[in-house]
mmCIF file of C-alpha atoms in Angstrom:
data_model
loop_
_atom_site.group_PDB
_atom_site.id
_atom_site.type_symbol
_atom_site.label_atom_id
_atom_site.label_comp_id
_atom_site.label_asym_id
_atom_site.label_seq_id
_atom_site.Cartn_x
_atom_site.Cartn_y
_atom_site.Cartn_z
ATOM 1 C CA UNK A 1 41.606 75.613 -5.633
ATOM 2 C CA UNK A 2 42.761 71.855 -4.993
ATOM 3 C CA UNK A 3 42.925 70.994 -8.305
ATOM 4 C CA UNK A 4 44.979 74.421 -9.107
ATOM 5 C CA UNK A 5 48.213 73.001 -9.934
ATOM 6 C CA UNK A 6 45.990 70.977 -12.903
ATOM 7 C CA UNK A 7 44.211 73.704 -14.713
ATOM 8 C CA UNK A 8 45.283 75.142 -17.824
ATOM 9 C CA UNK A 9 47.819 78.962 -17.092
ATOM 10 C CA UNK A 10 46.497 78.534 -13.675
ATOM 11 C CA UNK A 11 49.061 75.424 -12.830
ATOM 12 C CA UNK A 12 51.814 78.231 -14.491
ATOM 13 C CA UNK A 13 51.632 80.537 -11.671
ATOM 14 C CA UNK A 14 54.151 80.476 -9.312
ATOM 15 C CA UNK A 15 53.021 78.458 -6.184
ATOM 16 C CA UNK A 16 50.062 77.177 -8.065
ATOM 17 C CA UNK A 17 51.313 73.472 -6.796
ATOM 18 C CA UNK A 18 51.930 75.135 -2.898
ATOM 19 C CA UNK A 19 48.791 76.456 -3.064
ATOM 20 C CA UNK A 20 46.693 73.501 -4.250
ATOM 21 C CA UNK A 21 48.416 71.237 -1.662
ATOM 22 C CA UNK A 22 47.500 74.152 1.408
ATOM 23 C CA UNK A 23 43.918 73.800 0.126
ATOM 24 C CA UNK A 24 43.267 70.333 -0.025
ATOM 25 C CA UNK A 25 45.003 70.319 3.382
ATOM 26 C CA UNK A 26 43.106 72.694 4.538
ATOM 27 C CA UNK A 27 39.676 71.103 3.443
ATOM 28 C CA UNK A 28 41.101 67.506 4.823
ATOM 29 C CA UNK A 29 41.754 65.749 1.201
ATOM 30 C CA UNK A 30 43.890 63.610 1.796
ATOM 31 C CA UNK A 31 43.503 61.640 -2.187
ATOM 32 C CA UNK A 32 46.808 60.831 -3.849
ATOM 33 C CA UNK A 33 47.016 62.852 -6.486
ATOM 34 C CA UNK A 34 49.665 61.667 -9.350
ATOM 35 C CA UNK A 35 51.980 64.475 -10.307
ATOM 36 C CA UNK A 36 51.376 66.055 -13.662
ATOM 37 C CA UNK A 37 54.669 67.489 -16.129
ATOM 38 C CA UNK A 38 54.243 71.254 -16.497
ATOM 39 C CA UNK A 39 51.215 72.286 -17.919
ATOM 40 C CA UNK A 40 53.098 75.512 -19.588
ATOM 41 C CA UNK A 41 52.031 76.017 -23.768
ATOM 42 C CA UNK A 42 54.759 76.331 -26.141
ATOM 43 C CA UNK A 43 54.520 78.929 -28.909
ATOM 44 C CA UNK A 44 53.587 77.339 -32.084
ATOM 45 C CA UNK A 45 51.931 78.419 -35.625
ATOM 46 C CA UNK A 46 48.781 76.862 -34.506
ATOM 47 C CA UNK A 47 47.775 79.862 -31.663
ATOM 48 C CA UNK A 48 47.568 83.236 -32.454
ATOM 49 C CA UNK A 49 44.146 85.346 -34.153
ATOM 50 C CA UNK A 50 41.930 83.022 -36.311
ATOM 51 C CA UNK A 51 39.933 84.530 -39.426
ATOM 52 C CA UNK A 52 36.644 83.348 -40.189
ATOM 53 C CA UNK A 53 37.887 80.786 -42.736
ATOM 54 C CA UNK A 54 38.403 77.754 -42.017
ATOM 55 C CA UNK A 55 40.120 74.898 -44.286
ATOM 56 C CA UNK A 56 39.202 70.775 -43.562
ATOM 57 C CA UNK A 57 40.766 67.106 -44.235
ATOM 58 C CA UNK A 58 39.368 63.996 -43.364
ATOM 59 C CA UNK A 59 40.080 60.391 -43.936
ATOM 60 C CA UNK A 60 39.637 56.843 -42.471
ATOM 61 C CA UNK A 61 42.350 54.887 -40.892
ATOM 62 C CA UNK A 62 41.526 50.740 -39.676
ATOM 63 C CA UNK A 63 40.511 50.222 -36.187
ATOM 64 C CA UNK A 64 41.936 46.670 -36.403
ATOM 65 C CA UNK A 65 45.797 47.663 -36.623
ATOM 66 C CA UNK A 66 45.557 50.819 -34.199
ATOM 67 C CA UNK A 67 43.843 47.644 -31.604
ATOM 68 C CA UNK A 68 46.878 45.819 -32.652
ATOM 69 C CA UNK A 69 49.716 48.137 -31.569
ATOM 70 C CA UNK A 70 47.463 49.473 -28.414
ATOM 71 C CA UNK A 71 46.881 45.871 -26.977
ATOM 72 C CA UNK A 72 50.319 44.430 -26.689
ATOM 73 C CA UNK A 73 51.500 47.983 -25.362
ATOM 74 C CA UNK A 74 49.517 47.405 -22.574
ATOM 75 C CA UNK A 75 47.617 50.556 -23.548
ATOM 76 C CA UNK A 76 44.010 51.929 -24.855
ATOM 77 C CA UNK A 77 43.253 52.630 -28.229
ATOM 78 C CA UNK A 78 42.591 56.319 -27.394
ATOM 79 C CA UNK A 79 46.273 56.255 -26.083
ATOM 80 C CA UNK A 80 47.559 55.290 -29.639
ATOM 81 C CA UNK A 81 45.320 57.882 -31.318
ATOM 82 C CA UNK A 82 46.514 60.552 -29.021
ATOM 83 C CA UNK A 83 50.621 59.473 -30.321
ATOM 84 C CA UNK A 84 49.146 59.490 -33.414
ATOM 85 C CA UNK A 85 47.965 62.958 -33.215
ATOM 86 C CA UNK A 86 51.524 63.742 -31.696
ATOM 87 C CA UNK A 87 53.653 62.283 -34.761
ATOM 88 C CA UNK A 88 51.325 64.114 -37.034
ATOM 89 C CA UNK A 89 51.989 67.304 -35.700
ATOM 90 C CA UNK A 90 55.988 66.529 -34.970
ATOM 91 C CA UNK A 91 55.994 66.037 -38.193
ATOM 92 C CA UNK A 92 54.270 69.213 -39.911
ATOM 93 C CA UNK A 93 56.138 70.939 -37.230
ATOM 94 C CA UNK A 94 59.337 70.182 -38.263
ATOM 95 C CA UNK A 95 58.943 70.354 -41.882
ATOM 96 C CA UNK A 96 58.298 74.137 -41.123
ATOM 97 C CA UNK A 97 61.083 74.328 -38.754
ATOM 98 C CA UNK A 98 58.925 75.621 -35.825
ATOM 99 C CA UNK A 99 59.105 72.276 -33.377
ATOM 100 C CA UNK A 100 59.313 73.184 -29.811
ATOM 101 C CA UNK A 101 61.370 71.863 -27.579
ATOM 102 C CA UNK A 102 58.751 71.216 -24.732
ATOM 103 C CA UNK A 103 55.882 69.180 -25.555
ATOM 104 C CA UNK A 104 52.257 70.527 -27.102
ATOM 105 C CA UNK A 105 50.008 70.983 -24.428
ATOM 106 C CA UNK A 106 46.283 69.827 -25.677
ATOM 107 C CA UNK A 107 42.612 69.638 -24.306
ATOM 108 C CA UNK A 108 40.818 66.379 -24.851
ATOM 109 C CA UNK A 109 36.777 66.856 -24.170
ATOM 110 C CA UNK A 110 35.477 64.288 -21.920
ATOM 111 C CA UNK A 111 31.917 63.451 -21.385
ATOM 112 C CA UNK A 112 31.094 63.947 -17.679
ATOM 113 C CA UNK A 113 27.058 62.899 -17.627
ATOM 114 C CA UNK A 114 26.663 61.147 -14.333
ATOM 115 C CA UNK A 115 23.428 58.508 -14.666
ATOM 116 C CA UNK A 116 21.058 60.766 -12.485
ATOM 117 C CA UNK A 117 21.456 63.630 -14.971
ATOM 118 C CA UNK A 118 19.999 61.918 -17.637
ATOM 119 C CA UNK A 119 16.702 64.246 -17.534
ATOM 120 C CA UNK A 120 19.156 67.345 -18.349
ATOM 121 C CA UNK A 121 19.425 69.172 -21.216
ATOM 122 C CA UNK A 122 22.160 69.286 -23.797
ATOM 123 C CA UNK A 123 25.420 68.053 -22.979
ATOM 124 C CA UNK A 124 27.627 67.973 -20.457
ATOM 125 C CA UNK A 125 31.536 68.321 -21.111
ATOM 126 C CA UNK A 126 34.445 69.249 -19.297
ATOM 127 C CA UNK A 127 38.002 68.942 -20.345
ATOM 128 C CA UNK A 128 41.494 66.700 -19.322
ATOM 129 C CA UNK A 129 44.403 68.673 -20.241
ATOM 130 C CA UNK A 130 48.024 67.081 -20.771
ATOM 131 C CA UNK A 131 50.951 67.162 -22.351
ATOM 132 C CA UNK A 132 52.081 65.400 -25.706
ATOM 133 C CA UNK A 133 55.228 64.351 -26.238
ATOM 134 C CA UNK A 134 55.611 65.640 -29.768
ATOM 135 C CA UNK A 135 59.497 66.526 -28.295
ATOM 136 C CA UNK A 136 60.037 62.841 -28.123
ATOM 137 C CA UNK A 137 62.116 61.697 -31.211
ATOM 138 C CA UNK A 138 61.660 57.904 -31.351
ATOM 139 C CA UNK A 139 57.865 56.516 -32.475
ATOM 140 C CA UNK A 140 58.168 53.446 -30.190
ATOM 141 C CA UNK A 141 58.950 55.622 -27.228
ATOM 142 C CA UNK A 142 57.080 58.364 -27.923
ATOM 143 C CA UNK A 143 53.897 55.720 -27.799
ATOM 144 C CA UNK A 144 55.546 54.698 -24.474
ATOM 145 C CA UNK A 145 55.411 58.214 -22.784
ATOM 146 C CA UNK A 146 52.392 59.105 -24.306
ATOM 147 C CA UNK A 147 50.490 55.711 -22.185
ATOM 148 C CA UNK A 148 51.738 56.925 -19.107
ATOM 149 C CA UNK A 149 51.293 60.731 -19.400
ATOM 150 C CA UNK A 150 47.445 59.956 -20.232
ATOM 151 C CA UNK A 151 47.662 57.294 -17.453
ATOM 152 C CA UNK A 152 48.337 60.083 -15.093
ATOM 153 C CA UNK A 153 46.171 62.679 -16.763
ATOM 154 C CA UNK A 154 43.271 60.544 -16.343
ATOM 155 C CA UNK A 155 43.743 59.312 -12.897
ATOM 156 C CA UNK A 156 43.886 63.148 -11.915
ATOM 157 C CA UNK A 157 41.133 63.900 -13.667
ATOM 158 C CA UNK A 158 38.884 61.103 -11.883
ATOM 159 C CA UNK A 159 39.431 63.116 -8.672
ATOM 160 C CA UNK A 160 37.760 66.256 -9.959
ATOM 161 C CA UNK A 161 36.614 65.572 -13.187
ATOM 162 C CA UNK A 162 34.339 68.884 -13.994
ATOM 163 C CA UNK A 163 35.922 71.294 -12.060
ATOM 164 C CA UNK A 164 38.497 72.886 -13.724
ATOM 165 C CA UNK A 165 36.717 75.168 -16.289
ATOM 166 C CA UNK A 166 34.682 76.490 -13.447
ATOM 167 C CA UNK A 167 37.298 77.096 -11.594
ATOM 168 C CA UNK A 168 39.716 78.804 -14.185
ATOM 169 C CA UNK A 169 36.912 81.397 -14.500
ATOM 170 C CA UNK A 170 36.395 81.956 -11.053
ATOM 171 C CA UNK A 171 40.169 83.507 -10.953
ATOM 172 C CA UNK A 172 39.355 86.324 -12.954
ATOM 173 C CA UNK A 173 37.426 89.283 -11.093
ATOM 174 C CA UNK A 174 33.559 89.596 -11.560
ATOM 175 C CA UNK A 175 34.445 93.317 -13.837
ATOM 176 C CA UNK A 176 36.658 91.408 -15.873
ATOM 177 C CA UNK A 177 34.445 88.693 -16.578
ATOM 178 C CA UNK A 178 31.691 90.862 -17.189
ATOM 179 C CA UNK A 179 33.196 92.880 -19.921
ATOM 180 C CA UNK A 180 34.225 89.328 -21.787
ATOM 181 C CA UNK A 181 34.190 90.121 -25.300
ATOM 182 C CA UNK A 182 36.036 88.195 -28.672
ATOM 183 C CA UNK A 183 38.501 91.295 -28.326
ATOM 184 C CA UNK A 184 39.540 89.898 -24.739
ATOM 185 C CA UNK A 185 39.246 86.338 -25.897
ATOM 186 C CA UNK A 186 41.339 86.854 -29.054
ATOM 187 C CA UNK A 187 43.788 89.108 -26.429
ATOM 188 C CA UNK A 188 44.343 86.067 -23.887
ATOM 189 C CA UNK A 189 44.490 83.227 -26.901
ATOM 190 C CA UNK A 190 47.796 85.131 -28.283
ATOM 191 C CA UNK A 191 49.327 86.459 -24.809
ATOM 192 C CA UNK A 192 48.512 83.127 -22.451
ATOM 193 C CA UNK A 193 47.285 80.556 -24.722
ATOM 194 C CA UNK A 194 45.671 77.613 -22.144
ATOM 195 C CA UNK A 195 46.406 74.869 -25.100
ATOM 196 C CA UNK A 196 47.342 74.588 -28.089
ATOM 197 C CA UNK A 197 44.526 72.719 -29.950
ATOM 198 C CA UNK A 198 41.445 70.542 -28.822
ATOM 199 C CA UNK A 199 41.863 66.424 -29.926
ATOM 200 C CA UNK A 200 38.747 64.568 -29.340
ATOM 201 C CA UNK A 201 38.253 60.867 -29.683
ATOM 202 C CA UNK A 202 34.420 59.875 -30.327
ATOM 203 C CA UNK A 203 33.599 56.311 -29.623
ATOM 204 C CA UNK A 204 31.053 55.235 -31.933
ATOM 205 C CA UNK A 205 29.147 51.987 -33.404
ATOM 206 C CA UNK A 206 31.049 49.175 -35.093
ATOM 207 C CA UNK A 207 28.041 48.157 -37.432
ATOM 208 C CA UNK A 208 26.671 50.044 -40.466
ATOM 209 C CA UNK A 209 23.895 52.538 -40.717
ATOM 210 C CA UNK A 210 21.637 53.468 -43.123
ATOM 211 C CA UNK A 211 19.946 56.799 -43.687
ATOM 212 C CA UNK A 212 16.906 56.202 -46.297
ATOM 213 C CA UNK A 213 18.008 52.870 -46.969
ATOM 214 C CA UNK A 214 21.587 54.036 -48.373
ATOM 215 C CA UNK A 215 24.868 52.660 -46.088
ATOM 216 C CA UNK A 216 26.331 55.367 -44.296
ATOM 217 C CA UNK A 217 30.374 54.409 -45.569
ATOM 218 C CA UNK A 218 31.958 57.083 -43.333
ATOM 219 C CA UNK A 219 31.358 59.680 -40.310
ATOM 220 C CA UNK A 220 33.475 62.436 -40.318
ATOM 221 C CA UNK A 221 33.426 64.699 -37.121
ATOM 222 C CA UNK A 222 34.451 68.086 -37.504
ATOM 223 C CA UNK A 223 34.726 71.098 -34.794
ATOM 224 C CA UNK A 224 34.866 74.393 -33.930
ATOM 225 C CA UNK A 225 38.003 76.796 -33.457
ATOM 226 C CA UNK A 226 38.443 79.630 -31.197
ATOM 227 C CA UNK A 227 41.217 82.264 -30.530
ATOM 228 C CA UNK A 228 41.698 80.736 -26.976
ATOM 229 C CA UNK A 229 41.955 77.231 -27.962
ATOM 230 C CA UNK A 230 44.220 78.159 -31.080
ATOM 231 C CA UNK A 231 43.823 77.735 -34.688
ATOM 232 C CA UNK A 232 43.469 73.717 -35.375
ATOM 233 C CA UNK A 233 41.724 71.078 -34.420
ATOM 234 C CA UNK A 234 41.177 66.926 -34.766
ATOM 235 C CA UNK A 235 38.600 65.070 -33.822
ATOM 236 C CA UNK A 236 38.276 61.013 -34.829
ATOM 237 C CA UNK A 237 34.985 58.997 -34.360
ATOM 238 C CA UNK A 238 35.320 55.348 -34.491
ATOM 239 C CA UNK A 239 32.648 53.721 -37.242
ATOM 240 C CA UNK A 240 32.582 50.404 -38.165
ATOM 241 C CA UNK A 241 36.184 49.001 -38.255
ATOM 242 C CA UNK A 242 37.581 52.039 -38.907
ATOM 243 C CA UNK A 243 38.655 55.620 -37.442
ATOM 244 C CA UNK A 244 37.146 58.586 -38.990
ATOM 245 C CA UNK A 245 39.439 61.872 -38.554
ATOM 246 C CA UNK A 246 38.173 65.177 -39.194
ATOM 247 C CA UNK A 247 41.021 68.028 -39.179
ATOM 248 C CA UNK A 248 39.730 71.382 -39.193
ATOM 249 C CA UNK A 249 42.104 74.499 -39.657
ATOM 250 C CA UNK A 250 42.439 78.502 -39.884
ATOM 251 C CA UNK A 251 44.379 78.973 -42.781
ATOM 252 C CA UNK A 252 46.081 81.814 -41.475
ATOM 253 C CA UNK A 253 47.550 79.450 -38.738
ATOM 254 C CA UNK A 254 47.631 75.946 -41.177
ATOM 255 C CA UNK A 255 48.658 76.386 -44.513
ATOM 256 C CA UNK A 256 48.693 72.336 -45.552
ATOM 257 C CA UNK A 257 45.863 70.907 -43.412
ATOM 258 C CA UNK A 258 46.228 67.430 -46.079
ATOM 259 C CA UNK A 259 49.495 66.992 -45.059
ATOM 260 C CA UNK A 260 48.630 66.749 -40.840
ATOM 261 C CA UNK A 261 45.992 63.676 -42.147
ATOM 262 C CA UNK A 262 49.248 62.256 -44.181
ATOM 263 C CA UNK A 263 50.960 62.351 -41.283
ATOM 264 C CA UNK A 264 48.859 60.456 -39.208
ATOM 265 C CA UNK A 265 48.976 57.561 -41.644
ATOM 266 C CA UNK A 266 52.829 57.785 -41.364
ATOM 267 C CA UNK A 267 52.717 57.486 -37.817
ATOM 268 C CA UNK A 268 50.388 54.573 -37.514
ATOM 269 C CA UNK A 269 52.781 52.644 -40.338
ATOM 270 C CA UNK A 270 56.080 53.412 -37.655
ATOM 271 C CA UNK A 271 54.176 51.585 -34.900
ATOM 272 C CA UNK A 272 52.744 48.737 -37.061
ATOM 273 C CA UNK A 273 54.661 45.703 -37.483
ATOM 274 C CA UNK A 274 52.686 45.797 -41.110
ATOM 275 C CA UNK A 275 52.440 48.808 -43.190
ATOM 276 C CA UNK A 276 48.777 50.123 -43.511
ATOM 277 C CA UNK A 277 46.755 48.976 -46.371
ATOM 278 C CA UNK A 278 44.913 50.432 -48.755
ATOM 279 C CA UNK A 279 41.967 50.789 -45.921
ATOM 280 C CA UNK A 280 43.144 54.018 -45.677
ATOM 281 C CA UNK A 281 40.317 56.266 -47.008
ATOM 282 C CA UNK A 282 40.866 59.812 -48.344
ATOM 283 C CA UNK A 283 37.809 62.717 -48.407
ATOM 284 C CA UNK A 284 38.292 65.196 -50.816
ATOM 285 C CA UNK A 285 39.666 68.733 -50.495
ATOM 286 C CA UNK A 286 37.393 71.950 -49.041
ATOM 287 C CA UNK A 287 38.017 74.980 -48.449
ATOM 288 C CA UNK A 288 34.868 76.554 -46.146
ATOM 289 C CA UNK A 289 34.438 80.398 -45.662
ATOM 290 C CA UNK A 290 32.126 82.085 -43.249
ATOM 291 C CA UNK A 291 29.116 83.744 -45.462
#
């Protein structure tokens, strides 16, 4: 309960911040703990029941000029691609009328495999959760607020940095977690969404592979969607000079998942001093459906 005010609907309850501090009192922690905005999750097209289709866009955008707007900003390059991800979707927001006024609230997955666990099995992921300031109207300070809301996110996160799924279960009685089905899960993803979409940023090698002797040109990540963590997500994987986004979407909730990818090429131009080349690399369009 310490890190209560920080968990996804949990920080929402009244005295969830009262309650956190009594605990960590209580258990002699005396940390500094940064504040964190309000962790409540706007409506938006994006949550709400997902079908079993799913619709995908994915293109490449140069690691050199996102390193060149993230180093004199005094910020890290997964701080740029994080705005990035927020112009994209102030963008498609507003071009469908259906911005929020209070910034998207999103999960990023964070690798939490401490050097004795190496002999486990599979891997091991928890999740920092903060807000993006797609209400933020100007690019420059938008990038601005952005730095210092993950600056905070991630010094919080430090202090407990696998706890909060754990502990976000442990509120629910033992009957009602026992009768968990994708009923109940597609129940609590449109009454008390905990985010509105997962972004992940995938550090990967900056030289080329091969697979049977051919050059691997691209690596495009793509995940899953659930009814609890809404209808879209974007994941990017950083490949030899370049960032590789993969944008995967319900169409029920998304109905123009090219145009979120457009975006983010938009929003990388508005912080650039240079417009972005033709380095820019487009996949093709697919639409997947479950079999």
């Amino acid at each position: 309960m310490a890190d209560l005010d920080a968990i996804p609907l949990a920080a929402g309850l009244p005295g969830a911040r009262l309650i956190a501090r009594a605990a960590r009192a209580v258990r002699g922690d005396r940390q500094h703990r940064p504040e964190l905005p309000s962790l409540a999750v706007p409506r938006t097209p994006f949550n709400g029941p997902i079908s079993a289709r799913r619709h995908l866009s994915f293109g490449s955008l140069p690691l050199k000029d996102v390193k060149q707007v993230a180093k004199p900003n005094g910020i890290s390059v997964n701080d740029v691609v994080m705005t990035l991800c927020a112009s994209a979707l102030r963008s498609w927001l507003r071009e469908r009328d259906a911005l929020p006024d209070e910034p998207l609230i999103v999960a990023v997955p964070v690798a939490v495999r401490r050097p004795g666990g190496k002999d486990l099995v599979g891997n091991q992921i928890s999740a920092m959760v903060a807000p993006v300031p797609t209400n933020v109207p100007d690019p420059k300070e938008r990038l601005r607020v952005m730095g210092a809301v993950m600056g905070r996110a991630k010094r919080r996160f430090a202090l407990a940095p696998a706890t909060w799924p754990s502990e976000l279960c442990s509120l629910l009685p033992a009957p009602v977690t026992s009768l968990a089905t994708p009923a109940i899960f597609r129940l609590a993803g449109m009454a008390f969404p905990p985010v509105n979409l997962i972004v992940s940023n995938v550090p990967g090698p900056q030289f080329p592979l091969y697979l049977c002797g051919g050059r691997v040109l691209s690596y495009y990540p793509l995940s899953v969607l659930t009814d609890v963590s809404g209808g879209l997500t974007i994941t990017c994987f950083s490949y030899d000079g370049m960032l590789d986004f993969g944008i995967v979407a319900c169409p029920e909730r998304v109905d123009d998942v090219w145009s979120l990818l457009g975006h983010l090429r938009t929003a990388l131009d508005e912080l650039s001093d240079e417009r972005v080349g033709d380095e820019f690399r487009d996949g093709v369009g697919v639409d997947l459906v479950a079999g």
